[in-house]
Short mmCIF file of C-alpha atoms and ligand atoms in Angstrom, two decimals:
data_model
loop_
_atom_site.label_atom_id
_atom_site.label_comp_id
_atom_site.label_asym_id
_atom_site.label_seq_id
_atom_site.Cartn_x
_atom_site.Cartn_y
_atom_site.Cartn_z
CA PHE A 1 21.75 -195.90 -66.26
CA LEU A 2 24.04 -194.90 -69.14
CA ASP A 3 27.77 -195.24 -68.76
CA LYS A 4 29.02 -191.73 -69.55
CA THR A 5 32.49 -192.82 -70.66
CA LEU A 6 31.11 -195.44 -72.98
CA LEU A 7 28.70 -192.91 -74.45
CA THR A 8 31.50 -190.43 -75.04
CA GLN A 9 33.57 -193.09 -76.78
CA LEU A 10 30.64 -194.06 -78.94
CA LEU A 11 29.97 -190.43 -79.80
CA THR A 12 33.56 -189.96 -80.90
CA LEU A 13 33.32 -193.09 -83.00
CA ILE A 14 30.08 -191.92 -84.52
CA SER A 15 31.35 -188.48 -85.45
CA LEU A 16 33.78 -190.25 -87.77
CA THR A 17 31.02 -192.04 -89.64
CA VAL A 18 29.70 -190.85 -92.97
CA ALA A 19 26.70 -188.59 -92.80
CA LEU A 20 23.58 -189.41 -94.77
CA ASP A 21 23.72 -186.15 -96.65
CA ASN A 22 22.23 -187.26 -99.95
CA GLY A 23 20.12 -184.22 -100.72
CA LEU A 24 16.80 -185.85 -99.81
CA LEU A 25 13.96 -184.11 -97.96
CA LYS A 26 14.98 -180.50 -98.46
CA ILE A 27 11.32 -179.93 -97.59
CA PRO A 28 9.25 -182.05 -95.17
CA PRO A 29 8.00 -185.37 -96.62
CA MET A 30 4.35 -185.85 -97.54
CA GLY A 31 2.48 -189.08 -97.92
CA TRP A 32 0.52 -191.80 -96.22
CA MET A 33 1.42 -194.33 -93.52
CA ALA A 34 -0.55 -197.31 -92.32
CA TRP A 35 0.00 -197.29 -88.59
CA GLU A 36 -2.40 -194.96 -86.83
CA ARG A 37 -5.44 -196.05 -88.84
CA PHE A 38 -4.72 -199.70 -89.61
CA ARG A 39 -2.35 -200.69 -86.78
CA CYS A 40 -1.43 -204.36 -86.69
CA ASP A 41 -4.61 -205.69 -88.27
CA VAL A 42 -3.43 -208.99 -89.71
CA ASP A 43 -6.90 -210.55 -89.91
CA CYS A 44 -7.32 -210.83 -93.66
CA GLN A 45 -9.99 -213.52 -93.16
CA ASP A 46 -12.52 -211.32 -91.44
CA ASP A 47 -11.22 -207.89 -92.45
CA PRO A 48 -9.77 -208.27 -95.96
CA GLU A 49 -10.21 -204.60 -96.87
CA ASN A 50 -8.31 -203.27 -93.87
CA CYS A 51 -5.68 -205.84 -92.96
CA ILE A 52 -1.97 -205.09 -93.46
CA SER A 53 -1.52 -206.61 -96.90
CA GLU A 54 -0.33 -205.64 -100.37
CA GLY A 55 -3.94 -204.88 -101.34
CA LEU A 56 -4.20 -202.13 -98.73
CA PHE A 57 -1.05 -200.41 -100.00
CA ARG A 58 -2.10 -200.77 -103.63
CA ASP A 59 -5.48 -199.24 -102.77
CA MET A 60 -3.85 -196.27 -101.08
CA ALA A 61 -1.38 -195.83 -103.95
CA ASP A 62 -4.33 -195.74 -106.37
CA ARG A 63 -6.02 -193.09 -104.28
CA LEU A 64 -2.88 -190.90 -104.00
CA ALA A 65 -2.36 -191.18 -107.75
CA GLU A 66 -5.97 -190.71 -108.86
CA ASP A 67 -7.50 -188.29 -106.35
CA GLY A 68 -5.19 -185.32 -106.72
CA TRP A 69 -2.90 -186.07 -103.77
CA ARG A 70 0.27 -186.83 -105.70
CA GLU A 71 0.15 -183.49 -107.53
CA LEU A 72 -0.03 -181.71 -104.18
CA GLY A 73 3.14 -183.48 -102.99
CA TYR A 74 1.77 -186.51 -101.13
CA GLU A 75 4.14 -189.11 -102.58
CA TYR A 76 5.28 -191.65 -99.96
CA ILE A 77 3.25 -194.77 -99.24
CA ILE A 78 4.73 -196.13 -96.04
CA ILE A 79 4.30 -199.62 -94.63
CA ASP A 80 4.54 -199.75 -90.84
CA ASP A 81 4.90 -202.71 -88.47
CA CYS A 82 3.40 -206.19 -89.07
CA TRP A 83 4.35 -206.68 -92.72
CA MET A 84 6.95 -209.32 -91.96
CA SER A 85 6.96 -213.04 -91.73
CA ARG A 86 7.77 -214.29 -88.22
CA LEU A 87 10.91 -215.85 -89.67
CA ARG A 88 13.84 -214.59 -91.70
CA ASP A 89 14.59 -216.65 -94.83
CA GLU A 90 17.48 -219.16 -95.23
CA GLN A 91 19.85 -216.30 -96.04
CA GLU A 92 18.80 -214.43 -92.90
CA LYS A 93 16.89 -211.85 -94.93
CA LEU A 94 13.65 -210.31 -93.78
CA GLN A 95 10.70 -211.46 -95.84
CA PRO A 96 7.07 -210.35 -96.04
CA GLU A 97 4.34 -212.59 -94.65
CA PRO A 98 3.53 -214.60 -97.81
CA SER A 99 -0.20 -214.92 -97.20
CA ARG A 100 -0.63 -211.15 -96.98
CA PHE A 101 2.08 -210.06 -99.46
CA PRO A 102 2.06 -212.90 -102.01
CA GLY A 103 3.66 -210.71 -104.70
CA GLY A 104 6.53 -209.61 -102.46
CA ILE A 105 7.76 -206.13 -101.67
CA ALA A 106 9.72 -205.58 -104.89
CA LYS A 107 6.57 -206.05 -106.93
CA LEU A 108 4.63 -203.71 -104.65
CA ALA A 109 7.44 -201.15 -105.04
CA ARG A 110 7.09 -201.37 -108.83
CA TYR A 111 3.33 -200.87 -108.58
CA ILE A 112 3.91 -197.77 -106.46
CA HIS A 113 6.73 -196.41 -108.65
CA ASP A 114 4.60 -196.93 -111.76
CA ARG A 115 2.15 -194.45 -110.25
CA GLY A 116 4.81 -191.82 -109.67
CA LEU A 117 4.94 -192.56 -105.94
CA LYS A 118 7.56 -193.82 -103.50
CA LEU A 119 7.56 -196.74 -101.08
CA GLY A 120 8.46 -196.64 -97.41
CA ILE A 121 8.98 -199.62 -95.13
CA TYR A 122 9.41 -200.30 -91.42
CA ALA A 123 12.04 -202.08 -89.37
CA ASP A 124 13.11 -202.00 -85.74
CA MET A 125 16.52 -201.48 -84.14
CA GLY A 126 16.31 -204.27 -81.59
CA THR A 127 15.57 -207.93 -81.13
CA HIS A 128 11.90 -207.58 -82.20
CA THR A 129 9.66 -204.98 -83.77
CA CYS A 130 7.22 -203.33 -81.36
CA MET A 131 4.59 -205.91 -82.36
CA GLY A 132 6.98 -208.83 -82.00
CA PHE A 133 8.15 -209.46 -85.57
CA PRO A 134 11.86 -210.01 -86.36
CA GLY A 135 14.02 -207.10 -85.27
CA THR A 136 17.18 -205.69 -86.77
CA THR A 137 19.95 -206.38 -84.30
CA LEU A 138 23.38 -204.81 -84.89
CA ASP A 139 24.57 -207.82 -86.89
CA LYS A 140 21.55 -207.59 -89.24
CA ILE A 141 21.72 -203.90 -90.08
CA GLU A 142 23.75 -204.27 -93.25
CA ILE A 143 21.79 -207.16 -94.68
CA ASP A 144 18.47 -205.43 -93.97
CA ALA A 145 19.61 -202.19 -95.60
CA GLN A 146 20.73 -204.18 -98.65
CA THR A 147 17.44 -206.07 -98.78
CA PHE A 148 15.37 -202.88 -98.69
CA ALA A 149 17.50 -201.27 -101.39
CA SER A 150 17.25 -204.38 -103.57
CA TRP A 151 13.46 -204.21 -103.34
CA GLY A 152 13.42 -200.56 -104.44
CA VAL A 153 12.44 -199.09 -101.08
CA ASP A 154 12.68 -195.28 -100.88
CA TYR A 155 12.11 -194.60 -97.17
CA LEU A 156 12.85 -196.48 -93.95
CA LYS A 157 11.13 -195.91 -90.62
CA PHE A 158 13.53 -197.42 -88.07
CA ASP A 159 11.74 -197.97 -84.76
CA GLY A 160 13.43 -198.61 -81.42
CA CYS A 161 11.52 -201.23 -79.46
CA TYR A 162 13.49 -203.99 -77.71
CA SER A 163 16.89 -202.33 -77.64
CA ASN A 164 18.74 -200.30 -75.01
CA PRO A 165 20.24 -196.80 -75.39
CA VAL A 166 23.76 -198.13 -75.86
CA GLU A 167 22.65 -200.42 -78.70
CA GLN A 168 20.65 -197.58 -80.21
CA MET A 169 23.68 -195.31 -80.04
CA GLN A 170 25.46 -197.81 -82.26
CA GLY A 171 22.59 -199.03 -84.38
CA TYR A 172 21.02 -195.79 -85.59
CA PRO A 173 24.26 -194.36 -87.03
CA LEU A 174 25.19 -197.79 -88.43
CA MET A 175 21.91 -198.00 -90.32
CA SER A 176 22.56 -194.54 -91.73
CA LYS A 177 25.90 -195.76 -93.03
CA ALA A 178 24.41 -198.99 -94.31
CA LEU A 179 21.67 -197.19 -96.22
CA ASN A 180 24.24 -194.86 -97.74
CA ALA A 181 26.39 -197.86 -98.72
CA THR A 182 23.55 -199.37 -100.75
CA GLY A 183 23.94 -196.51 -103.23
CA ARG A 184 20.17 -196.05 -103.33
CA PRO A 185 18.90 -192.71 -102.00
CA ILE A 186 16.67 -193.75 -99.10
CA VAL A 187 14.97 -191.43 -96.64
CA TYR A 188 15.91 -192.40 -93.10
CA SER A 189 13.34 -191.79 -90.37
CA CYS A 190 14.72 -192.44 -86.90
CA SER A 191 12.55 -193.17 -83.89
CA TRP A 192 15.62 -192.87 -81.72
CA PRO A 193 14.92 -189.64 -79.79
CA ALA A 194 11.45 -190.85 -78.76
CA TYR A 195 13.11 -193.74 -76.95
CA LEU A 196 15.49 -191.37 -75.15
CA GLY A 197 12.85 -188.95 -73.89
CA GLY A 198 13.14 -186.62 -76.86
CA LEU A 199 15.28 -183.90 -75.28
CA PRO A 200 18.89 -182.95 -74.66
CA PRO A 201 21.12 -183.95 -72.97
CA ASN A 202 19.91 -187.49 -73.78
CA VAL A 203 19.30 -186.52 -77.39
CA ASN A 204 22.00 -184.86 -79.49
CA TYR A 205 20.06 -183.14 -82.27
CA SER A 206 23.17 -182.14 -84.13
CA LEU A 207 24.14 -185.78 -84.45
CA LEU A 208 20.60 -186.78 -85.37
CA GLY A 209 20.53 -184.16 -88.10
CA ASP A 210 23.75 -185.60 -89.48
CA ILE A 211 22.48 -189.16 -89.74
CA CYS A 212 18.67 -189.01 -90.12
CA HIS A 213 16.35 -187.03 -92.39
CA LEU A 214 13.60 -186.95 -89.79
CA TRP A 215 13.00 -188.31 -86.34
CA ARG A 216 10.12 -189.06 -84.03
CA ASN A 217 10.64 -187.06 -80.85
CA TYR A 218 7.63 -188.00 -78.77
CA TYR A 219 4.87 -190.54 -78.14
CA ASP A 220 2.76 -192.09 -80.90
CA ILE A 221 -0.25 -190.08 -81.95
CA GLN A 222 -3.68 -191.57 -81.16
CA ASP A 223 -7.06 -190.83 -82.71
CA SER A 224 -8.09 -188.08 -80.30
CA TRP A 225 -7.90 -184.33 -79.76
CA ASP A 226 -6.26 -185.01 -76.38
CA SER A 227 -3.42 -186.72 -78.16
CA VAL A 228 -3.04 -183.91 -80.72
CA GLN A 229 -3.12 -181.27 -77.97
CA GLY A 230 -0.56 -183.19 -75.91
CA ILE A 231 1.81 -183.31 -78.88
CA ILE A 232 1.40 -179.59 -79.68
CA GLU A 233 1.97 -178.76 -76.03
CA TRP A 234 5.10 -180.88 -75.70
CA PHE A 235 6.64 -179.55 -78.91
CA SER A 236 5.88 -175.95 -77.88
CA ASP A 237 7.04 -176.32 -74.29
CA ASN A 238 10.33 -177.68 -75.63
CA GLN A 239 10.67 -175.49 -78.71
CA ASP A 240 13.97 -173.96 -77.61
CA ASP A 241 15.56 -177.39 -77.96
CA LEU A 242 13.54 -178.72 -80.89
CA GLN A 243 13.06 -175.74 -83.19
CA PRO A 244 16.74 -175.07 -83.96
CA ALA A 245 17.26 -178.76 -84.79
CA ALA A 246 15.01 -178.58 -87.86
CA GLY A 247 15.95 -177.41 -91.31
CA PRO A 248 16.21 -178.67 -94.89
CA GLY A 249 17.04 -182.39 -94.79
CA ARG A 250 16.44 -182.68 -91.02
CA TRP A 251 12.97 -182.55 -89.52
CA ASN A 252 11.27 -183.06 -86.18
CA ASP A 253 8.37 -185.47 -86.60
CA PRO A 254 5.35 -184.98 -84.31
CA ASP A 255 3.80 -188.06 -86.01
CA MET A 256 0.98 -188.74 -88.48
CA LEU A 257 -1.99 -186.60 -89.50
CA ILE A 258 -5.15 -188.28 -88.18
CA ILE A 259 -7.50 -186.01 -90.14
CA GLY A 260 -10.34 -188.02 -91.70
CA ASN A 261 -10.55 -190.59 -88.89
CA PHE A 262 -12.87 -190.68 -85.88
CA GLY A 263 -11.30 -188.55 -83.17
CA LEU A 264 -11.28 -184.96 -84.45
CA SER A 265 -14.03 -182.45 -85.19
CA VAL A 266 -13.62 -180.29 -88.30
CA ASP A 267 -12.20 -177.48 -86.16
CA GLN A 268 -9.76 -179.84 -84.46
CA ALA A 269 -8.69 -181.27 -87.83
CA ARG A 270 -7.95 -177.73 -89.04
CA SER A 271 -5.96 -177.17 -85.86
CA GLN A 272 -3.83 -180.24 -86.46
CA MET A 273 -3.13 -179.24 -90.07
CA ALA A 274 -2.34 -175.64 -89.10
CA LEU A 275 0.03 -176.57 -86.30
CA TRP A 276 1.78 -179.23 -88.38
CA ALA A 277 2.40 -176.54 -91.02
CA ILE A 278 3.79 -174.16 -88.38
CA MET A 279 6.05 -176.94 -87.04
CA ALA A 280 7.43 -177.78 -90.51
CA ALA A 281 6.26 -181.31 -89.73
CA PRO A 282 6.06 -184.21 -92.15
CA LEU A 283 2.56 -184.32 -93.64
CA ILE A 284 2.04 -188.06 -93.44
CA MET A 285 -1.61 -189.01 -93.28
CA SER A 286 -2.88 -192.15 -91.63
CA ASN A 287 -6.50 -192.44 -92.65
CA ASP A 288 -8.65 -194.35 -95.11
CA LEU A 289 -8.28 -192.52 -98.41
CA ARG A 290 -10.99 -194.77 -99.89
CA ASN A 291 -13.56 -193.26 -97.52
CA LEU A 292 -12.74 -189.71 -96.67
CA ALA A 293 -15.21 -186.98 -95.75
CA ASN A 294 -15.08 -183.97 -98.04
CA SER A 295 -14.34 -181.72 -95.07
CA ALA A 296 -11.23 -183.77 -94.26
CA ARG A 297 -10.15 -183.83 -97.90
CA ALA A 298 -10.49 -180.04 -98.15
CA ILE A 299 -8.25 -179.54 -95.10
CA LEU A 300 -5.61 -182.03 -96.23
CA GLN A 301 -5.59 -180.65 -99.78
CA ASN A 302 -5.54 -176.95 -98.79
CA LYS A 303 -2.86 -175.55 -101.11
CA MET A 304 -1.94 -172.58 -98.99
CA ILE A 305 -1.32 -174.67 -95.89
CA ILE A 306 0.70 -177.15 -97.89
CA ALA A 307 2.79 -174.29 -99.31
CA ILE A 308 3.38 -172.97 -95.79
CA ASN A 309 4.42 -176.42 -94.60
CA GLN A 310 6.68 -176.93 -97.61
CA ASP A 311 8.34 -173.50 -97.48
CA PRO A 312 11.87 -173.86 -98.92
CA MET A 313 13.60 -171.97 -96.09
CA GLY A 314 12.52 -174.81 -93.86
CA ILE A 315 12.49 -172.80 -90.64
CA GLN A 316 10.30 -174.40 -88.00
CA GLY A 317 7.86 -172.00 -86.33
CA ARG A 318 7.27 -171.27 -82.69
CA ARG A 319 4.58 -170.60 -80.14
CA LEU A 320 4.72 -166.84 -79.48
CA LEU A 321 2.14 -166.41 -76.80
CA GLN A 322 -0.07 -168.24 -74.35
CA GLU A 323 -2.78 -165.88 -73.17
CA LYS A 324 -4.69 -166.23 -69.91
CA SER A 325 -7.78 -166.44 -72.11
CA GLN A 326 -6.43 -169.83 -73.37
CA ILE A 327 -5.68 -168.36 -76.78
CA GLU A 328 -2.26 -169.27 -78.16
CA VAL A 329 -0.47 -167.58 -81.03
CA TYR A 330 1.99 -169.42 -83.28
CA TRP A 331 4.28 -167.94 -85.90
CA ARG A 332 6.49 -169.21 -88.69
CA PRO A 333 8.76 -167.11 -90.95
CA LEU A 334 8.53 -167.96 -94.66
CA SER A 335 10.32 -167.16 -97.89
CA HIS A 336 9.93 -163.74 -99.53
CA SER A 337 9.42 -162.02 -96.16
CA ALA A 338 6.09 -163.73 -95.72
CA SER A 339 5.00 -165.41 -92.51
CA ALA A 340 2.23 -167.52 -91.08
CA LEU A 341 0.25 -166.88 -87.91
CA VAL A 342 -2.03 -169.30 -86.15
CA PHE A 343 -4.46 -168.30 -83.43
CA LEU A 344 -5.43 -171.46 -81.53
CA SER A 345 -8.20 -171.61 -78.96
CA ARG A 346 -7.80 -174.10 -76.11
CA ARG A 347 -11.19 -173.00 -74.77
CA THR A 348 -14.20 -175.27 -74.43
CA ASP A 349 -17.05 -172.76 -74.39
CA MET A 350 -17.81 -170.71 -77.50
CA PRO A 351 -16.07 -168.79 -80.29
CA TYR A 352 -13.73 -166.30 -78.67
CA LEU A 353 -13.10 -162.78 -79.96
CA TYR A 354 -9.38 -162.20 -79.70
CA HIS A 355 -8.13 -158.63 -80.13
CA THR A 356 -4.54 -157.94 -81.00
CA SER A 357 -2.31 -156.16 -83.51
CA LEU A 358 0.67 -157.25 -85.55
CA ALA A 359 2.82 -154.85 -83.53
CA LYS A 360 1.85 -156.75 -80.38
CA LEU A 361 3.07 -159.89 -82.14
CA ASN A 362 6.40 -158.11 -82.74
CA TYR A 363 5.84 -157.41 -86.42
CA ASP A 364 7.67 -154.41 -87.85
CA ALA A 365 5.87 -151.18 -88.63
CA GLY A 366 4.35 -151.14 -92.09
CA SER A 367 1.33 -152.53 -93.81
CA TYR A 368 0.51 -156.11 -94.53
CA GLU A 369 -1.92 -158.22 -96.44
CA ALA A 370 -3.33 -161.30 -94.73
CA TYR A 371 -4.99 -164.30 -96.35
CA GLU A 372 -7.21 -166.37 -94.12
CA VAL A 373 -6.09 -169.86 -95.02
CA PHE A 374 -9.32 -171.80 -94.39
CA THR A 375 -11.87 -169.27 -95.66
CA SER A 376 -9.75 -167.84 -98.50
CA SER A 377 -10.72 -164.33 -97.45
CA THR A 378 -8.26 -161.44 -97.62
CA VAL A 379 -7.55 -158.71 -95.10
CA THR A 380 -5.89 -155.77 -96.86
CA GLY A 381 -4.25 -152.60 -95.60
CA LEU A 382 -3.39 -153.99 -92.19
CA ASN A 383 -1.13 -151.49 -90.51
CA ALA A 384 1.09 -153.14 -87.90
CA THR A 385 -0.56 -151.02 -85.25
CA THR A 386 -4.12 -151.74 -86.43
CA VAL A 387 -6.04 -153.55 -83.74
CA PHE A 388 -7.91 -156.43 -85.32
CA THR A 389 -10.20 -159.12 -84.01
CA VAL A 390 -10.30 -162.79 -84.89
CA SER A 391 -13.11 -165.11 -83.84
CA ILE A 392 -11.66 -168.50 -82.90
CA ASN A 393 -13.85 -171.56 -82.36
CA PRO A 394 -13.24 -173.80 -79.33
CA SER A 395 -10.35 -176.18 -80.15
CA GLY A 396 -10.14 -174.45 -83.52
CA VAL A 397 -7.80 -172.06 -85.28
CA VAL A 398 -7.68 -168.98 -87.41
CA MET A 399 -4.68 -169.20 -89.70
CA TRP A 400 -3.19 -166.31 -91.64
CA TYR A 401 -0.59 -166.14 -94.40
CA LEU A 402 0.91 -162.64 -94.24
CA ILE A 403 2.93 -160.65 -96.73
CA PRO A 404 4.34 -157.20 -96.14
CA GLN A 405 3.09 -154.74 -98.73
CA GLN A 406 6.43 -153.07 -99.35
CA LYS A 407 8.95 -155.26 -101.08
CA PRO A 408 12.02 -156.57 -99.25
CA ARG A 409 15.18 -154.61 -99.97
CA GLN A 410 16.94 -155.55 -103.21
CA SER A 411 20.08 -156.59 -101.34
CA ASP A 412 18.19 -159.17 -99.33
CA THR A 413 18.76 -162.39 -101.19
CA LEU A 414 16.94 -165.45 -99.93
CA TYR A 415 20.19 -166.42 -98.25
CA ASP A 416 20.41 -163.13 -96.35
CA GLN A 417 16.83 -163.48 -95.29
CA HIS A 418 17.46 -167.00 -94.12
CA LYS A 419 20.54 -165.97 -92.21
CA LYS A 420 18.78 -163.13 -90.46
CA ALA A 421 15.83 -165.31 -89.68
CA SER A 422 18.11 -168.03 -88.38
CA GLN A 423 19.96 -165.61 -86.17
CA PHE A 424 16.72 -164.37 -84.86
CA MET A 425 15.22 -167.81 -84.41
CA PHE A 426 18.24 -169.45 -82.93
CA HIS A 427 19.78 -166.78 -80.75
CA LYS A 428 17.00 -164.64 -79.43
CA ALA A 429 14.64 -165.93 -76.82
CA LYS A 430 11.98 -163.34 -77.42
CA PRO A 431 9.60 -163.98 -80.27
CA GLY A 432 8.45 -162.36 -83.39
CA HIS A 433 9.88 -159.97 -85.96
CA SER A 434 8.57 -159.87 -89.45
CA THR A 435 11.47 -158.29 -91.33
CA LEU A 436 13.64 -161.23 -92.20
C1 NAG B 1 26.31 -191.17 -99.24
O1 NAG B 1 26.97 -190.16 -98.48
C2 NAG B 1 27.69 -189.22 -99.27
C3 NAG B 1 28.44 -188.32 -98.33
O2 NAG B 1 27.57 -187.67 -97.44
C4 NAG B 1 26.75 -188.48 -100.18
O3 NAG B 1 27.45 -187.59 -101.00
C5 NAG B 1 25.99 -189.48 -101.05
O4 NAG B 1 25.02 -188.81 -101.83
C6 NAG B 1 25.29 -190.52 -100.19
N1 NAG B 1 24.67 -191.52 -101.03
C7 NAG B 1 23.51 -192.06 -100.75
C8 NAG B 1 23.01 -193.05 -101.74
O5 NAG B 1 22.86 -191.83 -99.75
C1 NAG B 2 26.67 -184.05 -80.69
O1 NAG B 2 27.05 -184.65 -81.90
C2 NAG B 2 28.02 -183.93 -82.63
C3 NAG B 2 28.22 -184.65 -83.94
O2 NAG B 2 27.24 -184.31 -84.82
C4 NAG B 2 29.30 -183.85 -81.83
O3 NAG B 2 30.26 -183.08 -82.54
C5 NAG B 2 29.01 -183.20 -80.49
O4 NAG B 2 30.17 -183.25 -79.68
C6 NAG B 2 27.87 -183.93 -79.77
N1 NAG B 2 27.51 -183.18 -78.58
C7 NAG B 2 27.48 -183.75 -77.37
C8 NAG B 2 27.05 -182.86 -76.24
O5 NAG B 2 27.78 -184.90 -77.17
C1 NAG B 3 -0.10 -146.82 -89.26
O1 NAG B 3 -1.06 -146.17 -88.46
C2 NAG B 3 -0.54 -145.13 -87.69
C3 NAG B 3 -1.65 -144.65 -86.78
O2 NAG B 3 -2.89 -145.04 -87.21
C4 NAG B 3 -0.03 -144.02 -88.60
O3 NAG B 3 0.53 -143.00 -87.82
C5 NAG B 3 1.02 -144.60 -89.51
O4 NAG B 3 1.42 -143.63 -90.44
C6 NAG B 3 0.48 -145.82 -90.23
N1 NAG B 3 1.55 -146.41 -90.97
C7 NAG B 3 1.41 -146.89 -92.19
C8 NAG B 3 2.66 -147.46 -92.81
O5 NAG B 3 0.35 -146.86 -92.79
#
């Protein structure tokens, strides 16, 4: 239903706009967002602890600052839908609902900044937000960008309910320009591709990478393993389109981490964390940090997984194999010739003994050391041809961080490694090669 000529004209227009290349998000963002756990709970009468209000965001900021999260990189506190008043003010500015945000957003931003954290906020390219609050139509983009900057906002999630693809084609780049024009460095998270089906030719990832720091490709995550599996499957089935789009300053966003809520077992929570690290995904939790099981905390605060996720080369990983046994193998190349492997079981019976070798996963000859990420055990002296066995729980993972035991050649600077890896990742269909 799109007019091709109009789209082409718009694209030409857009390619002349200023890119939002302000050096932000060279590694995927980490933090906390309200939506999946707290939704549009506006009932502060009966549910004062959990309703969308300044108290909720202050509580979560306290937890990030005091419980060791901030030091691990979790720094963004992001407000989602339902923070607004139903009406703009006399100057047409968005304003928070006064009963739930009596101090206003600027004051909340100061509270968050005082704790060494950053504030994210939500708006919608369209006539209304998804939950029916005031939208940001094309004529309001500039004023809304200015308002957010004046409040000290550091991150904008720009949703796409109640607009059509032609309006989105104008609005998303315009907001990028408008944010840039405020002079305040603001992370720009676009929901645009999700509203276009997430894939080329509807979605132009090169354009998205120019204007957004991250983008939601696919449906909202829900609190269930089905939802997590569906997301992993979609991202992997479409990795040839999605994987090359990611890199420093431009990230695919498979949506929030739901670890610590109600829907995932411990094994499934490990699986989500492992796959999000492989996918170079934003690590944005949506859970109740005031009441978090120790098992969930240990997964979310696992330093090795975080380091894998935050690897500075920023190359998104791939699914290498889908075995008939319902075991899947995922791989991500990392700095210093290291790599990560994830063995995921989609089985529903019992722990499965999977036999393979690094050579079968296309690793180069040589020996390797592997660290098991969740048990902190080490496997030394792995020859590429050594057949090894991993025991993978149903809907669980075994995750390895691998380093080759001989050093990379002196001439291989990080740049060379990146280039080789990129060539491999972007131009070859067949998976796996450990010498970057
Ligand atoms: C605005 O865009 C220019 C050009 O890409 C960039 O150098 C600058 O850092 C950006 N400023 C902000 C605040 O985003
Ligand atoms: C995608 O966007 C880029 C601008 O970043 C543009 O140069 C290119 O022509 C677009 N591709 C298509 C197929 O429209
Ligand atoms: C790996 O093992 C094979 C056979 O076991 C052996 O021939 C080869 O020399 C070994 N390579 C290394 C680097 O240890």
